[in-house]
PDB file of C-alpha atoms in Angstrom:
ATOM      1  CA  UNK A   5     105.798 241.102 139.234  1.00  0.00           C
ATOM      2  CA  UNK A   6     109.148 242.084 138.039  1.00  0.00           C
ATOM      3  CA  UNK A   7     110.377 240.063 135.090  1.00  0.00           C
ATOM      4  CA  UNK A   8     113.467 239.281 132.925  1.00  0.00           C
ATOM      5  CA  UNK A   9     113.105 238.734 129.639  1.00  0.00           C
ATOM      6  CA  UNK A  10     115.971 237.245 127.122  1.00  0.00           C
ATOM      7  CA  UNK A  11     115.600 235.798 123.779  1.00  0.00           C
ATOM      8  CA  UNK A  12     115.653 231.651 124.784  1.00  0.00           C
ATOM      9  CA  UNK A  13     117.667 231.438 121.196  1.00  0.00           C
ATOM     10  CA  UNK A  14     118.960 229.184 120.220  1.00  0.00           C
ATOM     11  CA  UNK A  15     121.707 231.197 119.075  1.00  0.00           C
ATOM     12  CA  UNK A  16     124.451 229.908 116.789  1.00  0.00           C
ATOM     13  CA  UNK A  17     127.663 231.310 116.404  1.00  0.00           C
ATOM     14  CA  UNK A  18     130.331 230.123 114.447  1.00  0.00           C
ATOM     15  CA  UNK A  19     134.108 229.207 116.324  1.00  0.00           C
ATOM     16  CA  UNK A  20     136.002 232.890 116.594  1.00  0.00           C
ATOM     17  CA  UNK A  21     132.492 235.240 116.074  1.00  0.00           C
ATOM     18  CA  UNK A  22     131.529 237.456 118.689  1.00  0.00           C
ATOM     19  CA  UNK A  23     128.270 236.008 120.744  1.00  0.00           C
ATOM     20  CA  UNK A  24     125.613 238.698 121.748  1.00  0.00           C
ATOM     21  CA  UNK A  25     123.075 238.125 124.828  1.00  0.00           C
ATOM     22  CA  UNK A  26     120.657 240.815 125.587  1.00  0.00           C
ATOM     23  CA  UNK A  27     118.419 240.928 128.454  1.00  0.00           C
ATOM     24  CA  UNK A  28     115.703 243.522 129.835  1.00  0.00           C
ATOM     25  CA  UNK A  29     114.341 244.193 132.804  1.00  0.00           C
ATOM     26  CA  UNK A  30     111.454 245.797 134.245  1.00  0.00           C
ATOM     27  CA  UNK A  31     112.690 247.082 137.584  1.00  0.00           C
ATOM     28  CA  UNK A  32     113.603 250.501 137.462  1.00  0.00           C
ATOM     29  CA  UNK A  33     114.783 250.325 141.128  1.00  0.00           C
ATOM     30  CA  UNK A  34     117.344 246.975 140.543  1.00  0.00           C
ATOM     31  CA  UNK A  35     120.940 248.254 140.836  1.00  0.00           C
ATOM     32  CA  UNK A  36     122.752 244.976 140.556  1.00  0.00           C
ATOM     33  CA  UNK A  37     123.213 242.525 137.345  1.00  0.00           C
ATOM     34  CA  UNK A  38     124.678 239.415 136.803  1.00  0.00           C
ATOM     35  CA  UNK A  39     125.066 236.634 133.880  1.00  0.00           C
ATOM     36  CA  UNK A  40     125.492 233.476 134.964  1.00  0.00           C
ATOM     37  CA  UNK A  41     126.276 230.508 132.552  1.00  0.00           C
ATOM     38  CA  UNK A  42     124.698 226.939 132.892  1.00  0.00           C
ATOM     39  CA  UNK A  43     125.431 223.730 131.787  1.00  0.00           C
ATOM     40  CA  UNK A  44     122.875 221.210 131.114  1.00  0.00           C
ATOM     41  CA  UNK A  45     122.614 219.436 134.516  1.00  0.00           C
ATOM     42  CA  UNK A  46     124.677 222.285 136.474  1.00  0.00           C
ATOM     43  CA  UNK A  47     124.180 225.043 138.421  1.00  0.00           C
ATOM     44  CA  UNK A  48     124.417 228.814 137.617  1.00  0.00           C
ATOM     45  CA  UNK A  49     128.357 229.653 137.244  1.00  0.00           C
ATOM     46  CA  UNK A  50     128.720 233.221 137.690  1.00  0.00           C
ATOM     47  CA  UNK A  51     130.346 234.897 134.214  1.00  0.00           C
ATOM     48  CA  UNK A  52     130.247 238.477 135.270  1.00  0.00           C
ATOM     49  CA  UNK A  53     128.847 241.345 137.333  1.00  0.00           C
ATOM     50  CA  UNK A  54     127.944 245.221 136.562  1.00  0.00           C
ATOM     51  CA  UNK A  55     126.746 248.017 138.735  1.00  0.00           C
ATOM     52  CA  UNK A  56     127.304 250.495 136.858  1.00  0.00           C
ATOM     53  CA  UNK A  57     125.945 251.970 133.253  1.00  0.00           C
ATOM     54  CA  UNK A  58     128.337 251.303 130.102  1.00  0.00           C
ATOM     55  CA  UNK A  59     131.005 248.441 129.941  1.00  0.00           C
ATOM     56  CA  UNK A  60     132.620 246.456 131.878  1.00  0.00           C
ATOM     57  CA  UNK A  61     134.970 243.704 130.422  1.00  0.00           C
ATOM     58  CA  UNK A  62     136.759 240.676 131.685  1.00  0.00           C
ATOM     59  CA  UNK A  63     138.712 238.953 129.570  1.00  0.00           C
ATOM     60  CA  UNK A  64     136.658 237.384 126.143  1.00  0.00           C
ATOM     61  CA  UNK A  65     133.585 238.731 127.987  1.00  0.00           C
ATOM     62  CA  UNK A  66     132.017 242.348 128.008  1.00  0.00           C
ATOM     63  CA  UNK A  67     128.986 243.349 130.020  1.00  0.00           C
ATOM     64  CA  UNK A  68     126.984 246.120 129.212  1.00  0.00           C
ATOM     65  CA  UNK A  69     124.551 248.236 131.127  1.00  0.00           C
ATOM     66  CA  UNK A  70     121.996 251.144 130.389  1.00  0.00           C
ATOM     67  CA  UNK A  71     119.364 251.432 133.042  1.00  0.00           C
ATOM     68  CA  UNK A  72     117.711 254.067 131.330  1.00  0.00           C
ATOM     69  CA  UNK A  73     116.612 251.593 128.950  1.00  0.00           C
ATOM     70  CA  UNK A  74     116.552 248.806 131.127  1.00  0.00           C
ATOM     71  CA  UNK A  75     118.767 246.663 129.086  1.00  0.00           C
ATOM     72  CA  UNK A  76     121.645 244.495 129.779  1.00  0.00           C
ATOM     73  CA  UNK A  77     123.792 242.625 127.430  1.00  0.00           C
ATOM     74  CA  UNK A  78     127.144 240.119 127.316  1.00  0.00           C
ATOM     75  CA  UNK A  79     129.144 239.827 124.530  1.00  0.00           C
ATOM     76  CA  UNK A  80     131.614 236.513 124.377  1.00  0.00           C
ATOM     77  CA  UNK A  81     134.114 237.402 121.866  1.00  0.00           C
ATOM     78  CA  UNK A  82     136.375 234.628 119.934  1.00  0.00           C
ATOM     79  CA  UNK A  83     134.121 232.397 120.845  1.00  0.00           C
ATOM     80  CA  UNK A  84     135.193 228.509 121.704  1.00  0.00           C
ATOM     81  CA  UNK A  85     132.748 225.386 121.270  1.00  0.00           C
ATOM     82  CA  UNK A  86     133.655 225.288 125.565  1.00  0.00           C
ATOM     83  CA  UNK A  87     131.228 228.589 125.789  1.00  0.00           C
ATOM     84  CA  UNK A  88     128.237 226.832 124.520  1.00  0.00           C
ATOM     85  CA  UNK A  89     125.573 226.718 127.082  1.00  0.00           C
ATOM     86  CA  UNK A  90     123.024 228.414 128.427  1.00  0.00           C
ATOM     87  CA  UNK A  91     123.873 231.686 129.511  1.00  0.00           C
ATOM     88  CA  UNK A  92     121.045 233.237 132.125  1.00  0.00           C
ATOM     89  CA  UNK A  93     120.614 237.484 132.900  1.00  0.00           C
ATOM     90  CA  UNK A  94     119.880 237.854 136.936  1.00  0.00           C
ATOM     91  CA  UNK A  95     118.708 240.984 138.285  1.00  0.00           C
ATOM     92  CA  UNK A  96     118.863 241.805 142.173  1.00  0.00           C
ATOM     93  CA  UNK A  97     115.545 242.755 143.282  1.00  0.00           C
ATOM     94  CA  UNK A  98     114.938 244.603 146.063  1.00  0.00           C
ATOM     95  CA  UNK A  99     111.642 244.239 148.322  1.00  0.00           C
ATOM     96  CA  UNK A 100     111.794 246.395 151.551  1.00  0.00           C
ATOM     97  CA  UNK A 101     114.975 245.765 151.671  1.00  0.00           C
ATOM     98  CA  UNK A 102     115.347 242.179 151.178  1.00  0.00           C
ATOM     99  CA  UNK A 103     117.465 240.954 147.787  1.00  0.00           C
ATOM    100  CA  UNK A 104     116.572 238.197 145.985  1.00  0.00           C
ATOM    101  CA  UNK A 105     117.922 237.086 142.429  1.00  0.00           C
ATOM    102  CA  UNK A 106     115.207 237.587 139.321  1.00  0.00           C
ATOM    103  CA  UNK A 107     116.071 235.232 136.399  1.00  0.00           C
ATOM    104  CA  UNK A 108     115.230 234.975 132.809  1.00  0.00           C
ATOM    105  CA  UNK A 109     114.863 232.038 131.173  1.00  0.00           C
ATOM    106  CA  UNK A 110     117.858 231.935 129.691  1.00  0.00           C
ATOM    107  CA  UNK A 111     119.753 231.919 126.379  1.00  0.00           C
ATOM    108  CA  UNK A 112     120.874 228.701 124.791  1.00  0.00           C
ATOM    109  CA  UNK A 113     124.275 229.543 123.100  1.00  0.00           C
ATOM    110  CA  UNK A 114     125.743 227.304 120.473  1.00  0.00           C
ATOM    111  CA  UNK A 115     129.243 227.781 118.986  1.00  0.00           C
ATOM    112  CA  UNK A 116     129.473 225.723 115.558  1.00  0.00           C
ATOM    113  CA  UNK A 117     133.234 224.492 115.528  1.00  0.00           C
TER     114      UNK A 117
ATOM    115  CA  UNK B  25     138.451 228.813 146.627  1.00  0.00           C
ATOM    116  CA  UNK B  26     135.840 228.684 148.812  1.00  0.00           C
ATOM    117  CA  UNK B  27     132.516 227.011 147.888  1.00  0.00           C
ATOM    118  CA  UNK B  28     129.197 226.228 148.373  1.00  0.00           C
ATOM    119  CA  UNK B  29     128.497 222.419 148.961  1.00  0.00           C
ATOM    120  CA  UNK B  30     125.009 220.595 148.897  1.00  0.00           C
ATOM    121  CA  UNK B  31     123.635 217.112 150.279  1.00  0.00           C
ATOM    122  CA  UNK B  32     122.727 214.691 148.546  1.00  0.00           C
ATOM    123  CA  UNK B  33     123.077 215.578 145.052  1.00  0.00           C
ATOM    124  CA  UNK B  34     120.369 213.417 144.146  1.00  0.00           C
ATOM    125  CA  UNK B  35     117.109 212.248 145.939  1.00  0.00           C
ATOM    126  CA  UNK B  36     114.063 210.092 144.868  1.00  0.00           C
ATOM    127  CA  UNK B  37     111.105 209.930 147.341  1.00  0.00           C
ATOM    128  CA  UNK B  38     107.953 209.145 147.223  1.00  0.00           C
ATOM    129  CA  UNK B  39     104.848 211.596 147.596  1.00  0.00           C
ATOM    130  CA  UNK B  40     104.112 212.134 150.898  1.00  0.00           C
ATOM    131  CA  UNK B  41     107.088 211.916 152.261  1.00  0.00           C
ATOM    132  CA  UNK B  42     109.771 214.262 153.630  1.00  0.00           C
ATOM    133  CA  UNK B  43     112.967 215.387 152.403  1.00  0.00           C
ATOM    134  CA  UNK B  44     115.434 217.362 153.708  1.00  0.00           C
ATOM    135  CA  UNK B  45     118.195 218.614 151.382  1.00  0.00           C
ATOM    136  CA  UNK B  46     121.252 220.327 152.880  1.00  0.00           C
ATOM    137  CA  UNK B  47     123.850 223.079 152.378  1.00  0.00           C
ATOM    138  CA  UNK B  48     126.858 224.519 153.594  1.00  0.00           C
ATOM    139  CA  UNK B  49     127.366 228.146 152.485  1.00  0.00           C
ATOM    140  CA  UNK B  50     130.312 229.627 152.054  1.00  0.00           C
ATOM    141  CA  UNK B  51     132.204 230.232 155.486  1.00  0.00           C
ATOM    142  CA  UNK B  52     132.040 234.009 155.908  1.00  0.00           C
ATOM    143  CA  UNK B  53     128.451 234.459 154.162  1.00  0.00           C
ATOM    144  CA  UNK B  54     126.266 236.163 155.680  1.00  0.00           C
ATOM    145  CA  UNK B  55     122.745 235.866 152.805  1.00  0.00           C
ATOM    146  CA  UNK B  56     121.705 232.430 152.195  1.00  0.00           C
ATOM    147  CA  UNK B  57     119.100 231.286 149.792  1.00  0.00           C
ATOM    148  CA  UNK B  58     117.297 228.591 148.196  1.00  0.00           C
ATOM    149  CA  UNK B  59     116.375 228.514 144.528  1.00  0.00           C
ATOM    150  CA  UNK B  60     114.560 225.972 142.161  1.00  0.00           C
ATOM    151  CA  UNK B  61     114.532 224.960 138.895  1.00  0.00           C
ATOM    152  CA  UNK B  62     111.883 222.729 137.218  1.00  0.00           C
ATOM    153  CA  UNK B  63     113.699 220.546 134.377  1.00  0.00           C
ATOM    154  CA  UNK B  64     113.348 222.863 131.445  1.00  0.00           C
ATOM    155  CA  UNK B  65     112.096 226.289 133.115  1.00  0.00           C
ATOM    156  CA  UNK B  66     113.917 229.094 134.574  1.00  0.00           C
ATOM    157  CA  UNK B  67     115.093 229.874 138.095  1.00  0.00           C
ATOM    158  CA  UNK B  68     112.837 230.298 140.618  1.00  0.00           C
ATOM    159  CA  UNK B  69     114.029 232.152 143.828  1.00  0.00           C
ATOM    160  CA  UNK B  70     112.041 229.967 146.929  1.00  0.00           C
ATOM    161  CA  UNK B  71     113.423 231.550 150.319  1.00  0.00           C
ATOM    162  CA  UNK B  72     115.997 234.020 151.564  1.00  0.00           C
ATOM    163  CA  UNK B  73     117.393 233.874 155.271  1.00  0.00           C
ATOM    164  CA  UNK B  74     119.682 236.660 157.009  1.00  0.00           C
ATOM    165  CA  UNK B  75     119.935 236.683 160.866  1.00  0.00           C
ATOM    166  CA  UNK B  76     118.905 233.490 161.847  1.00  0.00           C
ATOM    167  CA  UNK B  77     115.692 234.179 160.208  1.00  0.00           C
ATOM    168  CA  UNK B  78     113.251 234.081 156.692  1.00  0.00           C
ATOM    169  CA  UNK B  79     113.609 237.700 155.121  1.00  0.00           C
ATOM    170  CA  UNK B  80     111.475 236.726 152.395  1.00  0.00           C
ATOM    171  CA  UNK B  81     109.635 233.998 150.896  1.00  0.00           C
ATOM    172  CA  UNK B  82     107.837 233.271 147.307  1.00  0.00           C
ATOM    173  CA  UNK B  83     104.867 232.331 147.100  1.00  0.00           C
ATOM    174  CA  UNK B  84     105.588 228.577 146.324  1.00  0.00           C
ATOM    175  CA  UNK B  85     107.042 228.537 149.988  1.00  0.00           C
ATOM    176  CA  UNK B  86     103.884 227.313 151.379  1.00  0.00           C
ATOM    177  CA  UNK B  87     103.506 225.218 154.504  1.00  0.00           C
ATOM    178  CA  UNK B  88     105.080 222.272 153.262  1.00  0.00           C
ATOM    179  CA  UNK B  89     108.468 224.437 153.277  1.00  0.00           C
ATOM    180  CA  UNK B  90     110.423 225.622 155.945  1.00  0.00           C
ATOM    181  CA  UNK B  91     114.379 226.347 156.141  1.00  0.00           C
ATOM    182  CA  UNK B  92     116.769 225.918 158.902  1.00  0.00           C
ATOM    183  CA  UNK B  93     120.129 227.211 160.118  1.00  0.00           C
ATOM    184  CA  UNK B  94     120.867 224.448 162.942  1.00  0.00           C
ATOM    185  CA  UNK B  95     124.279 225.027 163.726  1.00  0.00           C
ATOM    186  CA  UNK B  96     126.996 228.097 162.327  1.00  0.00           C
ATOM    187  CA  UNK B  97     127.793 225.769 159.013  1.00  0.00           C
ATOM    188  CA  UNK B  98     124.465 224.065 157.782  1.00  0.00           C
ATOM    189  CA  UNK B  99     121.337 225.354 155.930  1.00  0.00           C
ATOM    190  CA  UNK B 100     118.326 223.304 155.263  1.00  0.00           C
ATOM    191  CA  UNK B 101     115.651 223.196 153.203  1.00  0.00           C
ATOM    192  CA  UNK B 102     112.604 220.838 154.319  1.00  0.00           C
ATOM    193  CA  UNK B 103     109.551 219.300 152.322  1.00  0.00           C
ATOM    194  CA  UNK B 104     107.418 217.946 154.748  1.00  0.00           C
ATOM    195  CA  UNK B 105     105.086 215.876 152.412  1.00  0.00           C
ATOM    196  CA  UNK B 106     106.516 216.200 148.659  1.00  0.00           C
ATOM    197  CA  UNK B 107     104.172 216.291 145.417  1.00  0.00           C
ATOM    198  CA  UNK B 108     105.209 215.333 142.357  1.00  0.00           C
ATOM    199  CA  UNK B 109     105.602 218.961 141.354  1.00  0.00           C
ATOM    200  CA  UNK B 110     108.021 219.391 143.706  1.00  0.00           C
ATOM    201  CA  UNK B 111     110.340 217.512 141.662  1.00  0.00           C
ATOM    202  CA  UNK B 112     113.203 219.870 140.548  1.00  0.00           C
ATOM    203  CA  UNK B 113     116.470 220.994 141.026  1.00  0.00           C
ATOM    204  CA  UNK B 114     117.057 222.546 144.114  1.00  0.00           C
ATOM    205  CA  UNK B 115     120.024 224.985 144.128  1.00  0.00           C
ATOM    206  CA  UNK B 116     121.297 226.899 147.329  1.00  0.00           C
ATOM    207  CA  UNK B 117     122.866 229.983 147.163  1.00  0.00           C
ATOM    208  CA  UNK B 118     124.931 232.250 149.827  1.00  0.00           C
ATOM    209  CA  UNK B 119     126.436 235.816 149.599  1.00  0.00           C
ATOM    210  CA  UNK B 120     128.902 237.929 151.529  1.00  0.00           C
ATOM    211  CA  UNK B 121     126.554 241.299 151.817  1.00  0.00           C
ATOM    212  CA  UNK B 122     124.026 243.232 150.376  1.00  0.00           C
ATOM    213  CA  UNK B 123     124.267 243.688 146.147  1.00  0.00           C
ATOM    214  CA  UNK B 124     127.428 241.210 146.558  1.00  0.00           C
ATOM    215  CA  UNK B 125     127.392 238.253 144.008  1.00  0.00           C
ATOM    216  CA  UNK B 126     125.209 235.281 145.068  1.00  0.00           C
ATOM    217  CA  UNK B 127     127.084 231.837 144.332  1.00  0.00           C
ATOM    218  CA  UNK B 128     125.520 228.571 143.606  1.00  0.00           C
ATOM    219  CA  UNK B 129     126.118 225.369 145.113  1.00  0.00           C
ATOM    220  CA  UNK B 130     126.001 222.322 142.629  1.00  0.00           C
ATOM    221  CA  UNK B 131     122.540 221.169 143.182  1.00  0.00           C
ATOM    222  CA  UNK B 132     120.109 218.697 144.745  1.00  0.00           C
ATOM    223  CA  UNK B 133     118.000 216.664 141.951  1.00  0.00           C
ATOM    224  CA  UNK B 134     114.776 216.033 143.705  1.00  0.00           C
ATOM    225  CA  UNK B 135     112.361 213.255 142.180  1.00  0.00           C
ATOM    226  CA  UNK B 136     109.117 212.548 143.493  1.00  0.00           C
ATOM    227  CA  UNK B 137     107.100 209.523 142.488  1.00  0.00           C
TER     228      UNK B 137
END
C-alpha cells in the first residue's frame, strides 16, 4: 500500500509568518507531486506542482522536493487569513503504468489575523 | 479557463437505489477519474478511465460501481444500489497526459438514507 503521510495540524500561524507543510511518501518509484488546497465543502484546488528535487517557487508559495528522503514540503510565505484551509500533499502513483493520485490526509492551516 | 463541471452538486437517495452522478472533463483531456471523500477523511482515488476504458480500479469499486463515457463530453459514475456508506463527496477529476496535473471538478454531495 503506498501511503502519504502529513501532520493533520492544526497549524497556526500568525498574519505575515511563513507557513510550513511537510509531507512523506513511501513510493520510491512516484515522480510527480502536487499540493492541493481545500476549503471546507470544496474540492482540491491545485496550489503547485514539482518534478524535480530542490525548489520550485510561485509566487508566496515554494515547493520543495528530495526524493532521496522521500519528503515533500510547501512553504506559504506572508501569510493572509485567505490561505487558511486545508492544504493536502498528492503523489502520482504509478501501477503498470496506470496513474492515479495518492493523498494524505491533509493539513489544516490556520492564519491568526 | 477551462474547467471541469459536475451534475448535480448535491443528491439524497435512499438505500437501494441508484444514482448516477455526472461530469464533463475538461475538453482536450484525455485521463479521467473519479475520487471520494467521506466527510472528515482523506481522498480516496475510486476509478481511472483512458481509452474508452477502466485502467484501474480500487478496491471499493465493487459491483455496485461502474463508469461510463457515453458520448465525447460526459463521464459517469453509477451506484446501482447505494448504502449508507456510500455517502460522500464524490469528486471527478480529468488530465491532459501522463504525470500532467489532475484537476478537480467542484463535487457531487451524495447522501444516502
Amino acid at each position: 500500500q503506498k501511503e502519504v503521510e502529513q501532520n493533520s495540524g492544526p497549524l497556526s500561524v500568525p498574519e505575515g509568518a511563513i507557513a510550513s507543510l511537510n509531507c512523506t511518501y513511501s513510493d520510491r518509484g512516484s515522480q510527480s507531486f502536487f499540493w492541493y488546497r481545500q476549503y471546507s465543502g470544496k474540492s482540491p484546488e491545485l496550489i503547485m506542482s514539482i518534478y524535480s528535487n530542490g525548489d520550485k517557487e510561485d509566487g508566496r508559495f515554494t515547493a520543495q522536493l528530495n526524493k532521496a528522503s522521500q519528503y515533500v514540503s510547501l512553504l506559504i510565505r506572508d501569510s493572509q487569513p485567505s490561505d487558511s484551509a486545508t492544504y493536502l500533499c498528492a503523489v502520482n502513483v504509478v501501477n503498470f503504468g496506470n496513474e492515479k493520485l495518492t493523498f494524505g490526509t491533509g493539513t489544516r492551516l490556520t492564519i491568526i489575523p | 479557463e477551462p474547467e471541469v463541471t459536475q451534475t448535480p452538486s448535491h443528491q439524497v437517495t435512499q438505500m437501494g437505489q441508484e444514482v448516477i452522478l455526472r461530469c464533463v472533463p475538461i475538453s482536450n483531456h484525455l485521463y479521467f477519474y473519479w475520487y471520494r471523500q467521506i466527510l472528515g477523511q482523506k481522498v480516496e482515488f475510486l476509478v481511472s478511465f483512458y481509452n474508452n476504458e477502466i485502467s484501474e480500479k480500487s478496491e471499493i469499486f465493487d459491483d455496485q460501481f461502474s463508469v461510463e463515457r457515453p458520448d465525447g463530453s460526459n463521464f459517469t459514475l453509477k451506484i446501482r444500489s447505494t448504502k449508507l456508506e456510500d455517502s460522500a463527496m464524490y469528486f471527478c477529476a480529468s488530465k491532459l497526459g501522463r504525470q500532467e496535473t489532475q484537476y478537480f471538478g467542484p463535487g457531487t454531495r451524495l447522501l444516502v438514507l
